[in-house]
């Protein structure tokens, strides 16, 4: 009986805390009506652009200026340096910056999860690399050391018992990968859309490994980070952004609308956009799922000790 009473009280207290957070987030005008958001030039921009074009941000009283960051590193750097209010970046980059640079980063919303064939290690039909086991000693194109492209590839190699320290990592912009594969400057590459389909059309690139398998199956890929000071000082603004993004994520099921965005912002032609393989989009955060990010950083030797993801996650607006 005592246990039951305690359980009920704990539940009521938890509900009250949640209700209070919602009340705080919804009560009164936004602290900031206009914010800057650094974004990637991959297909991960889809929910953000949908929310912008369908007026979901404006309906919340929020004006969002999207700043093209070009890469994970650039997006996270813009956030840490205070150049933007929010940054769409890889979770791995955001968590690593929190741990290694001691930046007070909070995750305010989710965005994408690796789905089947949306992130792959690819090569050309004439390459000697036919499987992950063939990558030993080869040149692999990635965006940069310590990026999602690097660490997710290492994790997949570890699953296949391929020695990652025997590989030559070649850092380059994703837009240059197809040309590098065609010229034989690299033997394989980590690719996501729209670069995967571009490489497929240019050199017939074929996957030798799907990242969404083994230890990185359905791995949380990208999300929105904010500095802790911004998140604490602007709870209503953050909540407004979260609500608009949640609506936009639901709309990603509208494939024709998504393809129009790919044509407009990723410079794909209509036929190519129709073939693009998208990640799974989600806006809500889950501490158990996000914990996989620092756990992977530990597994790949990017951090020295395990840390909890939960304290970095901002409560989600209802």
mmCIF file with all atom_site columns, N, CA, C and O in Angstrom, residues 105-137:
data_model
loop_
_atom_site.group_PDB
_atom_site.id
_atom_site.type_symbol
_atom_site.label_atom_id
_atom_site.label_alt_id
_atom_site.label_comp_id
_atom_site.label_asym_id
_atom_site.label_entity_id
_atom_site.label_seq_id
_atom_site.pdbx_PDB_ins_code
_atom_site.Cartn_x
_atom_site.Cartn_y
_atom_site.Cartn_z
_atom_site.occupancy
_atom_site.B_iso_or_equiv
_atom_site.pdbx_formal_charge
_atom_site.auth_seq_id
_atom_site.auth_comp_id
_atom_site.auth_asym_id
_atom_site.auth_atom_id
_atom_site.pdbx_PDB_model_num
ATOM 1   N N  . UNK A 1 105 ? 26.397 22.922 -24.432 1.00 0.00 ? 105 UNK A N  1
ATOM 2   C CA . UNK A 1 105 ? 25.455 22.668 -25.512 1.00 0.00 ? 105 UNK A CA 1
ATOM 3   C C  . UNK A 1 105 ? 24.274 21.856 -25.003 1.00 0.00 ? 105 UNK A C  1
ATOM 4   O O  . UNK A 1 105 ? 24.437 20.880 -24.273 1.00 0.00 ? 105 UNK A O  1
ATOM 5   N N  . UNK A 1 106 ? 23.089 22.283 -25.394 1.00 0.00 ? 106 UNK A N  1
ATOM 6   C CA . UNK A 1 106 ? 21.865 21.548 -25.110 1.00 0.00 ? 106 UNK A CA 1
ATOM 7   C C  . UNK A 1 106 ? 21.252 21.093 -26.439 1.00 0.00 ? 106 UNK A C  1
ATOM 8   O O  . UNK A 1 106 ? 21.365 21.789 -27.451 1.00 0.00 ? 106 UNK A O  1
ATOM 9   N N  . UNK A 1 107 ? 20.596 19.954 -26.408 1.00 0.00 ? 107 UNK A N  1
ATOM 10  C CA . UNK A 1 107 ? 19.880 19.470 -27.584 1.00 0.00 ? 107 UNK A CA 1
ATOM 11  C C  . UNK A 1 107 ? 18.411 19.818 -27.393 1.00 0.00 ? 107 UNK A C  1
ATOM 12  O O  . UNK A 1 107 ? 17.780 19.374 -26.432 1.00 0.00 ? 107 UNK A O  1
ATOM 13  N N  . UNK A 1 108 ? 17.868 20.654 -28.275 1.00 0.00 ? 108 UNK A N  1
ATOM 14  C CA . UNK A 1 108 ? 16.498 21.132 -28.073 1.00 0.00 ? 108 UNK A CA 1
ATOM 15  C C  . UNK A 1 108 ? 15.468 20.361 -28.897 1.00 0.00 ? 108 UNK A C  1
ATOM 16  O O  . UNK A 1 108 ? 14.285 20.382 -28.572 1.00 0.00 ? 108 UNK A O  1
ATOM 17  N N  . UNK A 1 109 ? 15.913 19.684 -29.949 1.00 0.00 ? 109 UNK A N  1
ATOM 18  C CA . UNK A 1 109 ? 14.964 18.940 -30.785 1.00 0.00 ? 109 UNK A CA 1
ATOM 19  C C  . UNK A 1 109 ? 15.703 17.914 -31.622 1.00 0.00 ? 109 UNK A C  1
ATOM 20  O O  . UNK A 1 109 ? 16.881 18.091 -31.956 1.00 0.00 ? 109 UNK A O  1
ATOM 21  N N  . UNK A 1 110 ? 15.009 16.842 -31.949 1.00 0.00 ? 110 UNK A N  1
ATOM 22  C CA . UNK A 1 110 ? 15.565 15.856 -32.848 1.00 0.00 ? 110 UNK A CA 1
ATOM 23  C C  . UNK A 1 110 ? 15.370 16.276 -34.290 1.00 0.00 ? 110 UNK A C  1
ATOM 24  O O  . UNK A 1 110 ? 14.737 17.293 -34.575 1.00 0.00 ? 110 UNK A O  1
ATOM 25  N N  . UNK A 1 111 ? 15.912 15.480 -35.206 1.00 0.00 ? 111 UNK A N  1
ATOM 26  C CA . UNK A 1 111 ? 15.714 15.788 -36.627 1.00 0.00 ? 111 UNK A CA 1
ATOM 27  C C  . UNK A 1 111 ? 15.728 14.538 -37.499 1.00 0.00 ? 111 UNK A C  1
ATOM 28  O O  . UNK A 1 111 ? 14.759 14.259 -38.187 1.00 0.00 ? 111 UNK A O  1
ATOM 29  N N  . UNK A 1 112 ? 16.827 13.759 -37.472 1.00 0.00 ? 112 UNK A N  1
ATOM 30  C CA . UNK A 1 112 ? 16.872 12.599 -38.360 1.00 0.00 ? 112 UNK A CA 1
ATOM 31  C C  . UNK A 1 112 ? 17.568 11.406 -37.723 1.00 0.00 ? 112 UNK A C  1
ATOM 32  O O  . UNK A 1 112 ? 18.411 11.544 -36.837 1.00 0.00 ? 112 UNK A O  1
ATOM 33  N N  . UNK A 1 113 ? 17.186 10.244 -38.221 1.00 0.00 ? 113 UNK A N  1
ATOM 34  C CA . UNK A 1 113 ? 17.729 8.956  -37.790 1.00 0.00 ? 113 UNK A CA 1
ATOM 35  C C  . UNK A 1 113 ? 18.149 8.204  -39.046 1.00 0.00 ? 113 UNK A C  1
ATOM 36  O O  . UNK A 1 113 ? 17.463 8.268  -40.078 1.00 0.00 ? 113 UNK A O  1
ATOM 37  N N  . UNK A 1 114 ? 19.270 7.502  -38.984 1.00 0.00 ? 114 UNK A N  1
ATOM 38  C CA . UNK A 1 114 ? 19.723 6.720  -40.129 1.00 0.00 ? 114 UNK A CA 1
ATOM 39  C C  . UNK A 1 114 ? 18.678 5.670  -40.487 1.00 0.00 ? 114 UNK A C  1
ATOM 40  O O  . UNK A 1 114 ? 18.220 4.919  -39.629 1.00 0.00 ? 114 UNK A O  1
ATOM 41  N N  . UNK A 1 115 ? 18.286 5.642  -41.726 1.00 0.00 ? 115 UNK A N  1
ATOM 42  C CA . UNK A 1 115 ? 17.342 4.627  -42.207 1.00 0.00 ? 115 UNK A CA 1
ATOM 43  C C  . UNK A 1 115 ? 18.053 3.736  -43.217 1.00 0.00 ? 115 UNK A C  1
ATOM 44  O O  . UNK A 1 115 ? 19.176 4.034  -43.659 1.00 0.00 ? 115 UNK A O  1
ATOM 45  N N  . UNK A 1 116 ? 17.421 2.666  -43.587 1.00 0.00 ? 116 UNK A N  1
ATOM 46  C CA . UNK A 1 116 ? 18.024 1.709  -44.511 1.00 0.00 ? 116 UNK A CA 1
ATOM 47  C C  . UNK A 1 116 ? 18.457 2.376  -45.818 1.00 0.00 ? 116 UNK A C  1
ATOM 48  O O  . UNK A 1 116 ? 17.661 3.041  -46.478 1.00 0.00 ? 116 UNK A O  1
ATOM 49  N N  . UNK A 1 117 ? 19.730 2.243  -46.119 1.00 0.00 ? 117 UNK A N  1
ATOM 50  C CA . UNK A 1 117 ? 20.357 2.734  -47.368 1.00 0.00 ? 117 UNK A CA 1
ATOM 51  C C  . UNK A 1 117 ? 20.411 4.254  -47.488 1.00 0.00 ? 117 UNK A C  1
ATOM 52  O O  . UNK A 1 117 ? 20.760 4.776  -48.541 1.00 0.00 ? 117 UNK A O  1
ATOM 53  N N  . UNK A 1 118 ? 20.104 4.982  -46.410 1.00 0.00 ? 118 UNK A N  1
ATOM 54  C CA . UNK A 1 118 ? 20.202 6.441  -46.493 1.00 0.00 ? 118 UNK A CA 1
ATOM 55  C C  . UNK A 1 118 ? 21.624 6.930  -46.222 1.00 0.00 ? 118 UNK A C  1
ATOM 56  O O  . UNK A 1 118 ? 21.999 8.029  -46.629 1.00 0.00 ? 118 UNK A O  1
ATOM 57  N N  . UNK A 1 119 ? 22.420 6.120  -45.548 1.00 0.00 ? 119 UNK A N  1
ATOM 58  C CA . UNK A 1 119 ? 23.838 6.403  -45.295 1.00 0.00 ? 119 UNK A CA 1
ATOM 59  C C  . UNK A 1 119 ? 24.609 5.128  -45.591 1.00 0.00 ? 119 UNK A C  1
ATOM 60  O O  . UNK A 1 119 ? 24.330 4.083  -44.986 1.00 0.00 ? 119 UNK A O  1
ATOM 61  N N  . UNK A 1 120 ? 25.569 5.219  -46.500 1.00 0.00 ? 120 UNK A N  1
ATOM 62  C CA . UNK A 1 120 ? 26.270 4.003  -46.920 1.00 0.00 ? 120 UNK A CA 1
ATOM 63  C C  . UNK A 1 120 ? 27.755 4.270  -47.117 1.00 0.00 ? 120 UNK A C  1
ATOM 64  O O  . UNK A 1 120 ? 28.185 5.417  -47.247 1.00 0.00 ? 120 UNK A O  1
ATOM 65  N N  . UNK A 1 121 ? 28.514 3.193  -47.134 1.00 0.00 ? 121 UNK A N  1
ATOM 66  C CA . UNK A 1 121 ? 29.878 3.239  -47.645 1.00 0.00 ? 121 UNK A CA 1
ATOM 67  C C  . UNK A 1 121 ? 29.784 2.696  -49.063 1.00 0.00 ? 121 UNK A C  1
ATOM 68  O O  . UNK A 1 121 ? 29.312 1.575  -49.287 1.00 0.00 ? 121 UNK A O  1
ATOM 69  N N  . UNK A 1 122 ? 30.218 3.515  -50.023 1.00 0.00 ? 122 UNK A N  1
ATOM 70  C CA . UNK A 1 122 ? 30.027 3.166  -51.428 1.00 0.00 ? 122 UNK A CA 1
ATOM 71  C C  . UNK A 1 122 ? 31.346 3.175  -52.177 1.00 0.00 ? 122 UNK A C  1
ATOM 72  O O  . UNK A 1 122 ? 32.327 3.795  -51.762 1.00 0.00 ? 122 UNK A O  1
ATOM 73  N N  . UNK A 1 123 ? 31.349 2.489  -53.311 1.00 0.00 ? 123 UNK A N  1
ATOM 74  C CA . UNK A 1 123 ? 32.504 2.463  -54.188 1.00 0.00 ? 123 UNK A CA 1
ATOM 75  C C  . UNK A 1 123 ? 32.010 2.388  -55.633 1.00 0.00 ? 123 UNK A C  1
ATOM 76  O O  . UNK A 1 123 ? 30.810 2.513  -55.882 1.00 0.00 ? 123 UNK A O  1
ATOM 77  N N  . UNK A 1 124 ? 32.917 2.187  -56.564 1.00 0.00 ? 124 UNK A N  1
ATOM 78  C CA . UNK A 1 124 ? 32.534 2.117  -57.974 1.00 0.00 ? 124 UNK A CA 1
ATOM 79  C C  . UNK A 1 124 ? 32.500 0.657  -58.434 1.00 0.00 ? 124 UNK A C  1
ATOM 80  O O  . UNK A 1 124 ? 33.146 -0.209 -57.826 1.00 0.00 ? 124 UNK A O  1
ATOM 81  N N  . UNK A 1 125 ? 31.795 0.375  -59.510 1.00 0.00 ? 125 UNK A N  1
ATOM 82  C CA . UNK A 1 125 ? 31.717 -1.014 -59.995 1.00 0.00 ? 125 UNK A CA 1
ATOM 83  C C  . UNK A 1 125 ? 33.060 -1.621 -60.363 1.00 0.00 ? 125 UNK A C  1
ATOM 84  O O  . UNK A 1 125 ? 33.230 -2.845 -60.313 1.00 0.00 ? 125 UNK A O  1
ATOM 85  N N  . UNK A 1 126 ? 34.036 -0.776 -60.735 1.00 0.00 ? 126 UNK A N  1
ATOM 86  C CA . UNK A 1 126 ? 35.344 -1.299 -61.148 1.00 0.00 ? 126 UNK A CA 1
ATOM 87  C C  . UNK A 1 126 ? 36.340 -1.383 -59.996 1.00 0.00 ? 126 UNK A C  1
ATOM 88  O O  . UNK A 1 126 ? 37.472 -1.838 -60.168 1.00 0.00 ? 126 UNK A O  1
ATOM 89  N N  . UNK A 1 127 ? 35.930 -0.964 -58.816 1.00 0.00 ? 127 UNK A N  1
ATOM 90  C CA . UNK A 1 127 ? 36.819 -0.980 -57.656 1.00 0.00 ? 127 UNK A CA 1
ATOM 91  C C  . UNK A 1 127 ? 37.089 -2.410 -57.199 1.00 0.00 ? 127 UNK A C  1
ATOM 92  O O  . UNK A 1 127 ? 36.251 -3.312 -57.356 1.00 0.00 ? 127 UNK A O  1
ATOM 93  N N  . UNK A 1 128 ? 38.252 -2.612 -56.598 1.00 0.00 ? 128 UNK A N  1
ATOM 94  C CA . UNK A 1 128 ? 38.588 -3.927 -56.036 1.00 0.00 ? 128 UNK A CA 1
ATOM 95  C C  . UNK A 1 128 ? 37.853 -4.170 -54.727 1.00 0.00 ? 128 UNK A C  1
ATOM 96  O O  . UNK A 1 128 ? 37.813 -5.294 -54.232 1.00 0.00 ? 128 UNK A O  1
ATOM 97  N N  . UNK A 1 129 ? 37.270 -3.114 -54.169 1.00 0.00 ? 129 UNK A N  1
ATOM 98  C CA . UNK A 1 129 ? 36.526 -3.230 -52.914 1.00 0.00 ? 129 UNK A CA 1
ATOM 99  C C  . UNK A 1 129 ? 35.122 -3.745 -53.223 1.00 0.00 ? 129 UNK A C  1
ATOM 100 O O  . UNK A 1 129 ? 34.336 -3.090 -53.909 1.00 0.00 ? 129 UNK A O  1
ATOM 101 N N  . UNK A 1 130 ? 34.814 -4.929 -52.727 1.00 0.00 ? 130 UNK A N  1
ATOM 102 C CA . UNK A 1 130 ? 33.510 -5.543 -52.973 1.00 0.00 ? 130 UNK A CA 1
ATOM 103 C C  . UNK A 1 130 ? 32.701 -5.706 -51.689 1.00 0.00 ? 130 UNK A C  1
ATOM 104 O O  . UNK A 1 130 ? 31.501 -6.012 -51.750 1.00 0.00 ? 130 UNK A O  1
ATOM 105 N N  . UNK A 1 131 ? 33.349 -5.508 -50.541 1.00 0.00 ? 131 UNK A N  1
ATOM 106 C CA . UNK A 1 131 ? 32.673 -5.654 -49.259 1.00 0.00 ? 131 UNK A CA 1
ATOM 107 C C  . UNK A 1 131 ? 33.440 -4.853 -48.216 1.00 0.00 ? 131 UNK A C  1
ATOM 108 O O  . UNK A 1 131 ? 34.527 -4.307 -48.506 1.00 0.00 ? 131 UNK A O  1
ATOM 109 N N  . UNK A 1 132 ? 32.917 -4.796 -47.002 1.00 0.00 ? 132 UNK A N  1
ATOM 110 C CA . UNK A 1 132 ? 33.608 -4.075 -45.941 1.00 0.00 ? 132 UNK A CA 1
ATOM 111 C C  . UNK A 1 132 ? 34.985 -4.677 -45.680 1.00 0.00 ? 132 UNK A C  1
ATOM 112 O O  . UNK A 1 132 ? 35.936 -3.948 -45.377 1.00 0.00 ? 132 UNK A O  1
ATOM 113 N N  . UNK A 1 133 ? 35.118 -5.975 -45.801 1.00 0.00 ? 133 UNK A N  1
ATOM 114 C CA . UNK A 1 133 ? 36.405 -6.619 -45.562 1.00 0.00 ? 133 UNK A CA 1
ATOM 115 C C  . UNK A 1 133 ? 37.472 -6.157 -46.552 1.00 0.00 ? 133 UNK A C  1
ATOM 116 O O  . UNK A 1 133 ? 38.667 -6.229 -46.268 1.00 0.00 ? 133 UNK A O  1
ATOM 117 N N  . UNK A 1 134 ? 37.030 -5.653 -47.687 1.00 0.00 ? 134 UNK A N  1
ATOM 118 C CA . UNK A 1 134 ? 37.976 -5.182 -48.688 1.00 0.00 ? 134 UNK A CA 1
ATOM 119 C C  . UNK A 1 134 ? 38.480 -3.773 -48.439 1.00 0.00 ? 134 UNK A C  1
ATOM 120 O O  . UNK A 1 134 ? 39.316 -3.269 -49.199 1.00 0.00 ? 134 UNK A O  1
ATOM 121 N N  . UNK A 1 135 ? 38.003 -3.124 -47.376 1.00 0.00 ? 135 UNK A N  1
ATOM 122 C CA . UNK A 1 135 ? 38.403 -1.741 -47.103 1.00 0.00 ? 135 UNK A CA 1
ATOM 123 C C  . UNK A 1 135 ? 39.763 -1.623 -46.424 1.00 0.00 ? 135 UNK A C  1
ATOM 124 O O  . UNK A 1 135 ? 40.343 -0.542 -46.391 1.00 0.00 ? 135 UNK A O  1
ATOM 125 N N  . UNK A 1 136 ? 40.253 -2.720 -45.867 1.00 0.00 ? 136 UNK A N  1
ATOM 126 C CA . UNK A 1 136 ? 41.537 -2.669 -45.159 1.00 0.00 ? 136 UNK A CA 1
ATOM 127 C C  . UNK A 1 136 ? 42.636 -2.117 -46.063 1.00 0.00 ? 136 UNK A C  1
ATOM 128 O O  . UNK A 1 136 ? 42.852 -2.598 -47.173 1.00 0.00 ? 136 UNK A O  1
ATOM 129 N N  . UNK A 1 137 ? 43.299 -1.061 -45.585 1.00 0.00 ? 137 UNK A N  1
ATOM 130 C CA . UNK A 1 137 ? 44.386 -0.447 -46.328 1.00 0.00 ? 137 UNK A CA 1
ATOM 131 C C  . UNK A 1 137 ? 43.965 0.469  -47.452 1.00 0.00 ? 137 UNK A C  1
ATOM 132 O O  . UNK A 1 137 ? 44.818 0.998  -48.180 1.00 0.00 ? 137 UNK A O  1
#
